[in-house]
mmCIF file of C-alpha atoms in Angstrom:
data_model
loop_
_atom_site.group_PDB
_atom_site.id
_atom_site.type_symbol
_atom_site.label_atom_id
_atom_site.label_comp_id
_atom_site.label_asym_id
_atom_site.label_seq_id
_atom_site.Cartn_x
_atom_site.Cartn_y
_atom_site.Cartn_z
ATOM 1 C CA UNK A 1 131.510 -31.662 0.012
ATOM 2 C CA UNK A 2 130.772 -28.171 0.822
ATOM 3 C CA UNK A 3 132.820 -26.206 3.161
ATOM 4 C CA UNK A 4 130.847 -24.773 5.976
ATOM 5 C CA UNK A 5 131.868 -22.676 8.956
ATOM 6 C CA UNK A 6 129.266 -22.013 11.703
ATOM 7 C CA UNK A 7 130.209 -19.765 14.757
ATOM 8 C CA UNK A 8 128.498 -21.287 17.647
ATOM 9 C CA UNK A 9 129.651 -18.727 20.137
ATOM 10 C CA UNK A 10 131.967 -15.617 20.785
ATOM 11 C CA UNK A 11 134.377 -14.856 23.527
ATOM 12 C CA UNK A 12 137.406 -16.340 24.847
ATOM 13 C CA UNK A 13 137.397 -19.552 22.659
ATOM 14 C CA UNK A 14 134.574 -20.694 20.517
ATOM 15 C CA UNK A 15 133.886 -23.908 18.217
ATOM 16 C CA UNK A 16 133.576 -23.639 14.442
ATOM 17 C CA UNK A 17 132.417 -26.414 12.245
ATOM 18 C CA UNK A 18 134.217 -26.771 9.157
ATOM 19 C CA UNK A 19 133.715 -29.191 6.197
ATOM 20 C CA UNK A 20 130.934 -31.287 7.150
ATOM 21 C CA UNK A 21 130.960 -31.095 10.923
ATOM 22 C CA UNK A 22 134.637 -31.251 11.836
ATOM 23 C CA UNK A 23 135.435 -28.839 14.790
ATOM 24 C CA UNK A 24 137.935 -26.227 14.955
ATOM 25 C CA UNK A 25 138.826 -23.659 17.526
ATOM 26 C CA UNK A 26 137.973 -19.978 17.199
ATOM 27 C CA UNK A 27 140.713 -17.972 18.894
ATOM 28 C CA UNK A 28 139.753 -14.771 20.442
ATOM 29 C CA UNK A 29 142.282 -12.164 19.384
ATOM 30 C CA UNK A 30 143.389 -11.836 23.150
ATOM 31 C CA UNK A 31 145.061 -15.264 22.750
ATOM 32 C CA UNK A 32 147.895 -13.527 21.016
ATOM 33 C CA UNK A 33 148.659 -12.462 17.467
ATOM 34 C CA UNK A 34 149.798 -14.678 14.692
ATOM 35 C CA UNK A 35 153.712 -15.262 15.017
ATOM 36 C CA UNK A 36 153.700 -15.157 18.789
ATOM 37 C CA UNK A 37 155.253 -17.885 20.631
ATOM 38 C CA UNK A 38 153.939 -19.677 23.753
ATOM 39 C CA UNK A 39 156.204 -21.298 26.342
ATOM 40 C CA UNK A 40 155.245 -24.873 25.162
ATOM 41 C CA UNK A 41 152.607 -27.101 23.597
ATOM 42 C CA UNK A 42 149.442 -26.740 25.482
ATOM 43 C CA UNK A 43 148.810 -29.602 28.048
ATOM 44 C CA UNK A 44 146.504 -32.415 26.555
ATOM 45 C CA UNK A 45 147.154 -31.337 22.970
ATOM 46 C CA UNK A 46 148.503 -33.785 20.370
ATOM 47 C CA UNK A 47 150.552 -33.029 17.257
ATOM 48 C CA UNK A 48 150.241 -34.024 13.643
ATOM 49 C CA UNK A 49 152.754 -33.808 10.703
ATOM 50 C CA UNK A 50 152.380 -31.412 7.693
ATOM 51 C CA UNK A 51 151.954 -33.840 4.813
ATOM 52 C CA UNK A 52 151.839 -33.685 0.971
ATOM 53 C CA UNK A 53 148.728 -35.476 -0.155
ATOM 54 C CA UNK A 54 145.859 -35.665 -2.697
ATOM 55 C CA UNK A 55 142.486 -34.120 -1.440
ATOM 56 C CA UNK A 56 139.465 -35.492 -3.151
ATOM 57 C CA UNK A 57 136.305 -33.405 -2.631
ATOM 58 C CA UNK A 58 133.080 -35.290 -3.201
ATOM 59 C CA UNK A 59 129.291 -34.704 -3.316
ATOM 60 C CA UNK A 60 126.947 -37.212 -1.908
ATOM 61 C CA UNK A 61 123.783 -37.806 -3.871
ATOM 62 C CA UNK A 62 120.669 -39.897 -3.041
ATOM 63 C CA UNK A 63 119.778 -42.677 -5.344
ATOM 64 C CA UNK A 64 117.646 -45.811 -5.934
ATOM 65 C CA UNK A 65 119.199 -49.122 -6.890
ATOM 66 C CA UNK A 66 116.861 -51.134 -9.231
ATOM 67 C CA UNK A 67 116.029 -51.959 -12.686
ATOM 68 C CA UNK A 68 114.761 -48.591 -13.956
ATOM 69 C CA UNK A 69 111.329 -47.763 -15.084
ATOM 70 C CA UNK A 70 108.548 -50.337 -15.581
ATOM 71 C CA UNK A 71 106.362 -51.008 -18.576
ATOM 72 C CA UNK A 72 103.406 -53.233 -19.412
ATOM 73 C CA UNK A 73 103.198 -56.181 -21.838
ATOM 74 C CA UNK A 74 99.980 -57.059 -23.428
ATOM 75 C CA UNK A 75 99.229 -60.094 -25.748
ATOM 76 C CA UNK A 76 97.554 -60.209 -29.133
ATOM 77 C CA UNK A 77 96.334 -63.709 -28.673
ATOM 78 C CA UNK A 78 92.840 -64.082 -27.208
ATOM 79 C CA UNK A 79 92.358 -67.030 -24.816
ATOM 80 C CA UNK A 80 92.879 -68.075 -21.227
ATOM 81 C CA UNK A 81 96.262 -67.347 -19.634
ATOM 82 C CA UNK A 82 97.540 -70.871 -18.492
ATOM 83 C CA UNK A 83 101.048 -69.875 -17.355
ATOM 84 C CA UNK A 84 103.211 -67.060 -16.791
ATOM 85 C CA UNK A 85 106.956 -66.581 -16.074
ATOM 86 C CA UNK A 86 108.115 -66.100 -12.467
ATOM 87 C CA UNK A 87 108.730 -62.838 -10.936
ATOM 88 C CA UNK A 88 112.341 -61.697 -11.498
ATOM 89 C CA UNK A 89 112.972 -63.961 -14.310
ATOM 90 C CA UNK A 90 114.436 -62.597 -17.488
ATOM 91 C CA UNK A 91 112.724 -63.067 -20.783
ATOM 92 C CA UNK A 92 115.206 -63.142 -23.734
ATOM 93 C CA UNK A 93 114.509 -63.569 -27.384
ATOM 94 C CA UNK A 94 112.689 -66.702 -28.044
ATOM 95 C CA UNK A 95 111.728 -67.311 -24.566
ATOM 96 C CA UNK A 96 108.043 -67.498 -23.306
ATOM 97 C CA UNK A 97 106.121 -64.202 -22.510
ATOM 98 C CA UNK A 98 103.074 -65.995 -21.335
ATOM 99 C CA UNK A 99 101.166 -69.192 -22.144
ATOM 100 C CA UNK A 100 97.606 -68.866 -23.846
ATOM 101 C CA UNK A 101 95.399 -71.977 -24.009
ATOM 102 C CA UNK A 102 98.438 -74.012 -23.557
ATOM 103 C CA UNK A 103 100.529 -72.645 -26.156
ATOM 104 C CA UNK A 104 103.777 -70.543 -25.747
ATOM 105 C CA UNK A 105 103.718 -66.946 -26.911
ATOM 106 C CA UNK A 106 107.415 -66.102 -27.467
ATOM 107 C CA UNK A 107 109.225 -62.909 -27.347
ATOM 108 C CA UNK A 108 110.837 -61.545 -30.654
ATOM 109 C CA UNK A 109 113.116 -58.465 -30.833
ATOM 110 C CA UNK A 110 112.180 -55.634 -33.006
ATOM 111 C CA UNK A 111 110.800 -52.037 -33.157
ATOM 112 C CA UNK A 112 107.304 -52.796 -34.573
ATOM 113 C CA UNK A 113 104.622 -55.239 -33.181
ATOM 114 C CA UNK A 114 103.093 -57.914 -35.422
ATOM 115 C CA UNK A 115 100.009 -56.092 -36.858
ATOM 116 C CA UNK A 116 99.023 -58.214 -39.779
ATOM 117 C CA UNK A 117 98.908 -61.780 -40.851
ATOM 118 C CA UNK A 118 102.380 -62.892 -42.567
ATOM 119 C CA UNK A 119 102.531 -65.622 -45.101
ATOM 120 C CA UNK A 120 103.524 -66.350 -48.767
ATOM 121 C CA UNK A 121 100.737 -63.897 -49.736
ATOM 122 C CA UNK A 122 101.987 -60.941 -47.872
ATOM 123 C CA UNK A 123 103.284 -57.908 -49.621
ATOM 124 C CA UNK A 124 106.624 -56.673 -48.870
ATOM 125 C CA UNK A 125 107.275 -54.875 -45.591
ATOM 126 C CA UNK A 126 109.490 -54.206 -42.721
ATOM 127 C CA UNK A 127 107.479 -56.433 -40.465
ATOM 128 C CA UNK A 128 108.796 -59.444 -42.778
ATOM 129 C CA UNK A 129 112.333 -58.259 -42.332
ATOM 130 C CA UNK A 130 111.899 -58.214 -38.593
ATOM 131 C CA UNK A 131 110.444 -61.589 -38.545
ATOM 132 C CA UNK A 132 113.243 -62.973 -40.626
ATOM 133 C CA UNK A 133 115.958 -61.412 -38.543
ATOM 134 C CA UNK A 134 114.634 -63.216 -35.528
ATOM 135 C CA UNK A 135 114.425 -66.603 -37.320
ATOM 136 C CA UNK A 136 117.906 -66.317 -38.171
ATOM 137 C CA UNK A 137 118.875 -65.052 -34.817
ATOM 138 C CA UNK A 138 117.032 -68.154 -33.123
ATOM 139 C CA UNK A 139 118.777 -70.552 -35.526
ATOM 140 C CA UNK A 140 115.800 -71.594 -37.601
ATOM 141 C CA UNK A 141 117.634 -70.395 -40.646
ATOM 142 C CA UNK A 142 121.168 -68.974 -41.733
ATOM 143 C CA UNK A 143 122.104 -65.921 -43.454
ATOM 144 C CA UNK A 144 122.906 -68.107 -46.230
ATOM 145 C CA UNK A 145 119.692 -69.938 -46.681
ATOM 146 C CA UNK A 146 117.465 -67.011 -45.858
ATOM 147 C CA UNK A 147 118.088 -63.365 -47.067
ATOM 148 C CA UNK A 148 116.839 -60.999 -44.347
ATOM 149 C CA UNK A 149 114.776 -58.340 -46.350
ATOM 150 C CA UNK A 150 111.245 -57.219 -46.721
ATOM 151 C CA UNK A 151 110.287 -59.938 -49.180
ATOM 152 C CA UNK A 152 108.617 -63.347 -47.999
ATOM 153 C CA UNK A 153 110.134 -66.285 -49.939
ATOM 154 C CA UNK A 154 109.906 -70.095 -49.770
ATOM 155 C CA UNK A 155 112.788 -70.008 -47.248
ATOM 156 C CA UNK A 156 110.854 -67.667 -44.925
ATOM 157 C CA UNK A 157 107.927 -70.274 -45.007
ATOM 158 C CA UNK A 158 110.363 -73.099 -44.303
ATOM 159 C CA UNK A 159 112.042 -71.202 -41.425
ATOM 160 C CA UNK A 160 108.410 -70.300 -39.793
ATOM 161 C CA UNK A 161 107.386 -73.853 -39.989
ATOM 162 C CA UNK A 162 110.472 -75.099 -38.017
ATOM 163 C CA UNK A 163 109.873 -72.323 -35.495
ATOM 164 C CA UNK A 164 106.242 -73.249 -35.292
ATOM 165 C CA UNK A 165 107.234 -76.842 -34.728
ATOM 166 C CA UNK A 166 109.572 -76.047 -31.790
ATOM 167 C CA UNK A 167 106.619 -74.255 -30.015
ATOM 168 C CA UNK A 168 104.371 -77.303 -30.413
ATOM 169 C CA UNK A 169 102.256 -75.542 -33.041
ATOM 170 C CA UNK A 170 100.955 -76.714 -36.390
ATOM 171 C CA UNK A 171 103.531 -76.243 -39.269
ATOM 172 C CA UNK A 172 101.173 -73.701 -41.150
ATOM 173 C CA UNK A 173 103.808 -71.397 -42.371
ATOM 174 C CA UNK A 174 101.446 -68.677 -41.287
ATOM 175 C CA UNK A 175 102.294 -65.908 -38.521
ATOM 176 C CA UNK A 176 99.196 -64.219 -36.839
ATOM 177 C CA UNK A 177 99.621 -60.945 -34.798
ATOM 178 C CA UNK A 178 99.118 -62.815 -31.562
ATOM 179 C CA UNK A 179 101.603 -65.454 -32.178
ATOM 180 C CA UNK A 180 104.416 -63.498 -30.756
ATOM 181 C CA UNK A 181 105.203 -60.451 -28.615
ATOM 182 C CA UNK A 182 107.678 -57.964 -30.146
ATOM 183 C CA UNK A 183 109.852 -55.780 -27.796
ATOM 184 C CA UNK A 184 113.150 -53.981 -28.176
ATOM 185 C CA UNK A 185 115.048 -56.419 -26.096
ATOM 186 C CA UNK A 186 115.169 -58.629 -23.291
ATOM 187 C CA UNK A 187 113.205 -57.830 -20.187
ATOM 188 C CA UNK A 188 112.814 -58.776 -16.477
ATOM 189 C CA UNK A 189 109.545 -59.654 -15.062
ATOM 190 C CA UNK A 190 108.564 -57.374 -12.092
ATOM 191 C CA UNK A 191 104.841 -57.930 -11.588
ATOM 192 C CA UNK A 192 101.786 -59.923 -12.812
ATOM 193 C CA UNK A 193 98.857 -57.381 -13.334
ATOM 194 C CA UNK A 194 96.748 -60.341 -14.575
ATOM 195 C CA UNK A 195 96.762 -63.748 -12.963
ATOM 196 C CA UNK A 196 96.794 -67.361 -14.410
ATOM 197 C CA UNK A 197 93.344 -68.323 -15.306
ATOM 198 C CA UNK A 198 92.204 -64.908 -16.425
ATOM 199 C CA UNK A 199 91.267 -64.170 -19.928
ATOM 200 C CA UNK A 200 94.038 -62.284 -22.023
ATOM 201 C CA UNK A 201 93.439 -58.922 -23.554
ATOM 202 C CA UNK A 202 94.764 -56.297 -20.976
ATOM 203 C CA UNK A 203 98.482 -56.305 -19.571
ATOM 204 C CA UNK A 204 99.721 -59.528 -18.588
ATOM 205 C CA UNK A 205 103.097 -58.464 -17.484
ATOM 206 C CA UNK A 206 104.867 -55.474 -15.888
ATOM 207 C CA UNK A 207 108.676 -55.549 -16.940
ATOM 208 C CA UNK A 208 111.808 -53.646 -16.559
ATOM 209 C CA UNK A 209 115.100 -53.620 -18.221
ATOM 210 C CA UNK A 210 117.618 -56.324 -17.307
ATOM 211 C CA UNK A 211 120.452 -53.915 -16.333
ATOM 212 C CA UNK A 212 120.814 -52.890 -12.673
ATOM 213 C CA UNK A 213 120.861 -49.121 -12.558
ATOM 214 C CA UNK A 214 120.791 -46.458 -9.901
ATOM 215 C CA UNK A 215 118.582 -43.609 -10.468
ATOM 216 C CA UNK A 216 119.123 -40.290 -9.326
ATOM 217 C CA UNK A 217 116.844 -37.332 -9.285
ATOM 218 C CA UNK A 218 119.288 -34.528 -9.358
ATOM 219 C CA UNK A 219 118.735 -31.081 -8.435
ATOM 220 C CA UNK A 220 118.692 -29.358 -11.933
ATOM 221 C CA UNK A 221 121.077 -26.593 -10.409
ATOM 222 C CA UNK A 222 123.743 -29.410 -9.830
ATOM 223 C CA UNK A 223 123.848 -30.766 -13.331
ATOM 224 C CA UNK A 224 127.237 -29.486 -13.858
ATOM 225 C CA UNK A 225 128.531 -32.086 -11.257
ATOM 226 C CA UNK A 226 128.015 -34.976 -13.549
ATOM 227 C CA UNK A 227 128.668 -36.371 -17.251
ATOM 228 C CA UNK A 228 128.327 -39.463 -18.983
ATOM 229 C CA UNK A 229 131.034 -42.014 -18.445
ATOM 230 C CA UNK A 230 132.094 -40.205 -15.296
ATOM 231 C CA UNK A 231 133.342 -42.749 -12.558
ATOM 232 C CA UNK A 232 131.503 -42.842 -9.217
ATOM 233 C CA UNK A 233 131.155 -44.839 -6.012
ATOM 234 C CA UNK A 234 128.048 -46.301 -4.789
ATOM 235 C CA UNK A 235 127.394 -46.965 -1.046
ATOM 236 C CA UNK A 236 124.913 -49.967 -0.571
ATOM 237 C CA UNK A 237 122.535 -50.087 2.289
ATOM 238 C CA UNK A 238 124.953 -52.448 4.298
ATOM 239 C CA UNK A 239 127.524 -49.778 3.815
ATOM 240 C CA UNK A 240 129.629 -51.685 1.533
ATOM 241 C CA UNK A 241 130.911 -49.766 -1.694
ATOM 242 C CA UNK A 242 131.090 -50.638 -5.304
ATOM 243 C CA UNK A 243 132.125 -48.650 -8.360
ATOM 244 C CA UNK A 244 130.098 -47.377 -11.284
ATOM 245 C CA UNK A 245 129.810 -44.990 -14.102
ATOM 246 C CA UNK A 246 127.204 -42.365 -15.024
ATOM 247 C CA UNK A 247 125.336 -43.756 -18.237
ATOM 248 C CA UNK A 248 122.995 -40.913 -18.831
ATOM 249 C CA UNK A 249 122.251 -37.430 -17.805
ATOM 250 C CA UNK A 250 118.842 -36.166 -18.660
ATOM 251 C CA UNK A 251 118.599 -32.801 -20.461
ATOM 252 C CA UNK A 252 115.068 -31.835 -19.539
ATOM 253 C CA UNK A 253 114.338 -30.826 -16.055
ATOM 254 C CA UNK A 254 111.056 -32.120 -14.280
ATOM 255 C CA UNK A 255 109.257 -29.646 -12.403
ATOM 256 C CA UNK A 256 109.205 -30.317 -8.614
ATOM 257 C CA UNK A 257 106.165 -31.381 -6.714
ATOM 258 C CA UNK A 258 105.188 -30.601 -3.236
ATOM 259 C CA UNK A 259 106.574 -33.500 -1.439
ATOM 260 C CA UNK A 260 106.634 -31.594 1.945
ATOM 261 C CA UNK A 261 102.978 -30.548 1.698
ATOM 262 C CA UNK A 262 103.869 -26.931 2.464
ATOM 263 C CA UNK A 263 102.319 -25.382 -0.654
ATOM 264 C CA UNK A 264 105.661 -24.504 -2.319
ATOM 265 C CA UNK A 265 107.121 -26.687 -5.040
ATOM 266 C CA UNK A 266 110.314 -28.707 -4.738
ATOM 267 C CA UNK A 267 113.307 -27.821 -6.884
ATOM 268 C CA UNK A 268 113.294 -29.119 -10.461
ATOM 269 C CA UNK A 269 115.284 -32.120 -11.059
ATOM 270 C CA UNK A 270 116.870 -34.169 -14.028
ATOM 271 C CA UNK A 271 117.154 -37.891 -14.332
ATOM 272 C CA UNK A 272 120.637 -39.355 -13.783
ATOM 273 C CA UNK A 273 121.307 -42.991 -14.378
ATOM 274 C CA UNK A 274 124.384 -44.889 -13.074
ATOM 275 C CA UNK A 275 125.430 -48.510 -14.231
ATOM 276 C CA UNK A 276 127.379 -50.670 -11.745
ATOM 277 C CA UNK A 277 130.793 -52.045 -12.756
ATOM 278 C CA UNK A 278 129.958 -55.065 -11.094
ATOM 279 C CA UNK A 279 126.377 -56.380 -12.210
ATOM 280 C CA UNK A 280 126.214 -58.661 -9.216
ATOM 281 C CA UNK A 281 126.873 -55.964 -6.407
ATOM 282 C CA UNK A 282 123.828 -55.898 -4.371
ATOM 283 C CA UNK A 283 121.998 -58.352 -6.544
ATOM 284 C CA UNK A 284 119.407 -59.142 -3.941
ATOM 285 C CA UNK A 285 118.429 -55.478 -3.705
ATOM 286 C CA UNK A 286 115.510 -54.008 -5.855
ATOM 287 C CA UNK A 287 114.392 -50.352 -5.202
ATOM 288 C CA UNK A 288 116.839 -49.851 -2.426
ATOM 289 C CA UNK A 289 118.203 -46.485 -1.401
ATOM 290 C CA UNK A 290 121.888 -46.023 -1.967
ATOM 291 C CA UNK A 291 124.233 -43.230 -1.845
ATOM 292 C CA UNK A 292 126.194 -42.045 -4.791
ATOM 293 C CA UNK A 293 129.555 -40.274 -4.299
ATOM 294 C CA UNK A 294 130.673 -38.014 -7.092
ATOM 295 C CA UNK A 295 134.112 -36.325 -7.359
ATOM 296 C CA UNK A 296 133.785 -32.599 -7.640
ATOM 297 C CA UNK A 297 137.446 -31.478 -7.372
ATOM 298 C CA UNK A 298 140.791 -32.886 -6.759
ATOM 299 C CA UNK A 299 143.731 -31.081 -5.252
ATOM 300 C CA UNK A 300 146.927 -32.904 -6.180
ATOM 301 C CA UNK A 301 150.202 -33.033 -4.115
ATOM 302 C CA UNK A 302 149.214 -30.259 -1.645
ATOM 303 C CA UNK A 303 150.311 -29.435 1.829
ATOM 304 C CA UNK A 304 147.797 -30.519 4.288
ATOM 305 C CA UNK A 305 146.914 -30.626 7.925
ATOM 306 C CA UNK A 306 144.122 -32.191 9.903
ATOM 307 C CA UNK A 307 141.080 -29.867 9.879
ATOM 308 C CA UNK A 308 141.090 -29.854 13.580
ATOM 309 C CA UNK A 309 144.523 -28.251 13.639
ATOM 310 C CA UNK A 310 142.997 -25.085 12.209
ATOM 311 C CA UNK A 311 142.640 -22.019 14.574
ATOM 312 C CA UNK A 312 140.252 -19.369 13.418
ATOM 313 C CA UNK A 313 140.996 -15.827 14.683
ATOM 314 C CA UNK A 314 137.744 -14.333 16.001
ATOM 315 C CA UNK A 315 138.505 -10.753 14.974
ATOM 316 C CA UNK A 316 138.974 -11.246 11.347
ATOM 317 C CA UNK A 317 138.205 -14.972 10.504
ATOM 318 C CA UNK A 318 141.653 -15.673 9.407
ATOM 319 C CA UNK A 319 143.380 -18.923 9.851
ATOM 320 C CA UNK A 320 146.293 -20.086 11.698
ATOM 321 C CA UNK A 321 147.940 -23.191 12.866
ATOM 322 C CA UNK A 322 150.386 -23.758 15.853
ATOM 323 C CA UNK A 323 153.667 -25.006 14.561
ATOM 324 C CA UNK A 324 155.797 -26.790 17.151
ATOM 325 C CA UNK A 325 159.310 -25.418 16.935
ATOM 326 C CA UNK A 326 162.597 -27.370 17.511
ATOM 327 C CA UNK A 327 162.871 -25.965 21.202
ATOM 328 C CA UNK A 328 159.402 -27.285 22.058
ATOM 329 C CA UNK A 329 157.727 -23.994 22.016
ATOM 330 C CA UNK A 330 154.944 -23.240 19.393
ATOM 331 C CA UNK A 331 154.439 -20.344 16.864
ATOM 332 C CA UNK A 332 151.187 -19.249 15.345
ATOM 333 C CA UNK A 333 151.616 -19.452 11.583
ATOM 334 C CA UNK A 334 148.938 -17.674 9.299
ATOM 335 C CA UNK A 335 147.572 -19.984 6.504
ATOM 336 C CA UNK A 336 145.229 -19.803 3.512
ATOM 337 C CA UNK A 337 142.945 -22.905 3.323
ATOM 338 C CA UNK A 338 142.071 -24.589 0.040
ATOM 339 C CA UNK A 339 140.410 -28.141 -0.395
ATOM 340 C CA UNK A 340 138.773 -29.901 2.421
ATOM 341 C CA UNK A 341 138.512 -33.772 2.205
ATOM 342 C CA UNK A 342 138.563 -36.738 4.514
ATOM 343 C CA UNK A 343 139.349 -34.616 7.595
ATOM 344 C CA UNK A 344 142.221 -32.941 6.059
ATOM 345 C CA UNK A 345 142.477 -29.254 4.514
ATOM 346 C CA UNK A 346 144.918 -27.799 2.247
ATOM 347 C CA UNK A 347 147.131 -25.003 3.645
ATOM 348 C CA UNK A 348 149.344 -22.473 2.123
ATOM 349 C CA UNK A 349 151.658 -20.387 4.395
ATOM 350 C CA UNK A 350 155.144 -20.522 6.156
ATOM 351 C CA UNK A 351 154.809 -24.220 6.519
ATOM 352 C CA UNK A 352 156.941 -27.096 5.164
ATOM 353 C CA UNK A 353 156.340 -30.792 4.748
ATOM 354 C CA UNK A 354 157.396 -32.742 7.890
ATOM 355 C CA UNK A 355 156.521 -29.692 10.234
ATOM 356 C CA UNK A 356 154.527 -30.591 13.476
ATOM 357 C CA UNK A 357 151.309 -28.628 14.357
ATOM 358 C CA UNK A 358 149.334 -28.846 17.397
ATOM 359 C CA UNK A 359 146.073 -30.568 17.253
ATOM 360 C CA UNK A 360 143.787 -29.486 20.224
ATOM 361 C CA UNK A 361 141.903 -32.411 21.978
#
C-alpha cells in the first residue's frame, strides 16, 4: 500500500489524503506552533488512544482464478469420434481421452508419445520403459512380475494383453501409436474443438492442468515484491478471502501490448502463479477476476494513531497530533510518521502508549 499525500487546497485548513484515501487535516501555520496549548478539546472532535501494534503494509495485485494455460490433445487413432469426456471432467491415468469407433483411447503418463508399434519384436527403447511403467501403475503387472526397463519381455506381452482386455480390445499383445494418448499428467477438459461424430485427426480436446491457480501479470518493476512460497491472501469475487502461496515467479519479462489503443506500449510483465491452500475455495469459478494481497512490509510493536489524527503543517509539511492533557487542554506534539496500514500510522515523538489524541470529525 503506497503512501500518498495530495494537497487539495491551501489557506486556513485544507484536506490531505494519506495512505490510500484517508483524510487528514492540513493546518495553516496561523493555527499555532507545535507545542502550543488550546483551551480545550475542539467541539465535535473525538479522541483515540495511542496504541502499540503491528502494522502490515500490503500491495493489491489483479489476478485471474482458473486452471492455467490450455493445450490441445490430438489422437493418433483414425476413425469416427463416438464419445468425448464431459467439460470440466478430470482425465487421470488409464481414463478415457476419447472414444473412436466405439473403442476407448486411454491416457498414459510420460514424456514421449507412442510413435511406433511395440511388440515382442520391438528393439529396446525408452518408449517400452514408459509403457511398462504405466502397466505397473495401472495394476496390470507388479514390479516383481515385470521389470520396468527398455527391454520388451514375455511379462510385458502378458501385461499388455490384460490391459487390452480391460479396454474391450483383442488380446494381441501389440500396441500401436493410436492405442493411447501420452501426456505428462492428469488433465481437465476445458473445451471440445471437435464434436462427437466427426472424424479424428485434429485436436479433439482442449485441456488445462487440474490444479486451481491464480495467474498474475505482474509489472516487471514490481518483481521484488514476490518470491516463491510467499504467503498471500486472495479476495474472491464475492469478497470472501482465502489464503495461498506463490508457486512460481517468471524470470523473463513479456513485452507489453497496446491494451489502451493509444499507440504507447504497456509496461512489461512477468507471470506469477499462486496456488490456493484450500483447493475447494471458489470451486465454481473459472477465469474469475480476483485480488491478491501481498505483504510488502511489517512494522512490529510500534506506537500508532489513527491516520485521521494526523495534522499536517501547511508551511513545512511536518506532522503533528493534538494530545489531550490531564487538565482537558490539548497540546500539539510533533511526530515522525512510519508505516501506514488499516487506517493507522506509525508515529515517533513525545508520545506514550495510552495517551489520548484528538481525532477531528
